[in-house]
Amino acid sequence: MLLSFCLFLILVIVDCCRIVVGKTTAAAKATETGNDRFRLSNAVVGVLVVDVVVVIGLAVIVVIGIVDVVVVAVVVAVVVVAVVVVVIVVVVIVVIVVDVVVFVVVTIIIRMLAFLLFLFMTITLRRHLLLSLTVVVLFVVYDHNTQKKHYRCCR
């Protein structure tokens, strides 16, 4: 951009010189004599050279402008791609972290529930076991007493 601006200023200065040379040429035409013809043709050639330089300079400015646009477009594309890649990486990291946290929390909850179920079953089984043992003991005692009575009765 700075290069284009500097080149444009140079072309403005050159064009101003062409205007000065053109005015000199017009003044020379007005006072044309035999000797001045050679000077006049040199002035016309000078104007043509300046015009060619201005046209070439403008073409260079256009090319530099196109290159600037292409460079800016490439930089914008690279920045957009970089932002997209960063967003994708961040999303993947967040998904992995959330997945790990959810897995750990669910695993802890499942283990806690399994432990509570184990405790409940153990307490329930102990109670049932104690109750069953009591029933068996009572049955054995009752049966033993019944057997005793039966044995006394039938003897």
Short mmCIF file of C-alpha atoms in Angstrom, two decimals, residues 12-22:
data_model
loop_
_atom_site.label_atom_id
_atom_site.label_comp_id
_atom_site.label_asym_id
_atom_site.label_seq_id
_atom_site.Cartn_x
_atom_site.Cartn_y
_atom_site.Cartn_z
CA VAL A 12 1.84 12.98 -10.10
CA ILE A 13 5.19 14.81 -10.03
CA VAL A 14 6.16 13.38 -13.44
CA ASP A 15 2.79 14.34 -14.86
CA CYS A 16 3.23 17.87 -13.52
CA CYS A 17 6.58 17.97 -15.32
CA ARG A 18 4.82 16.84 -18.52
CA ILE A 19 2.35 19.69 -18.17
CA VAL A 20 5.25 22.13 -17.79
CA VAL A 21 6.96 20.60 -20.82
CA GLY A 22 3.67 20.76 -22.76
#
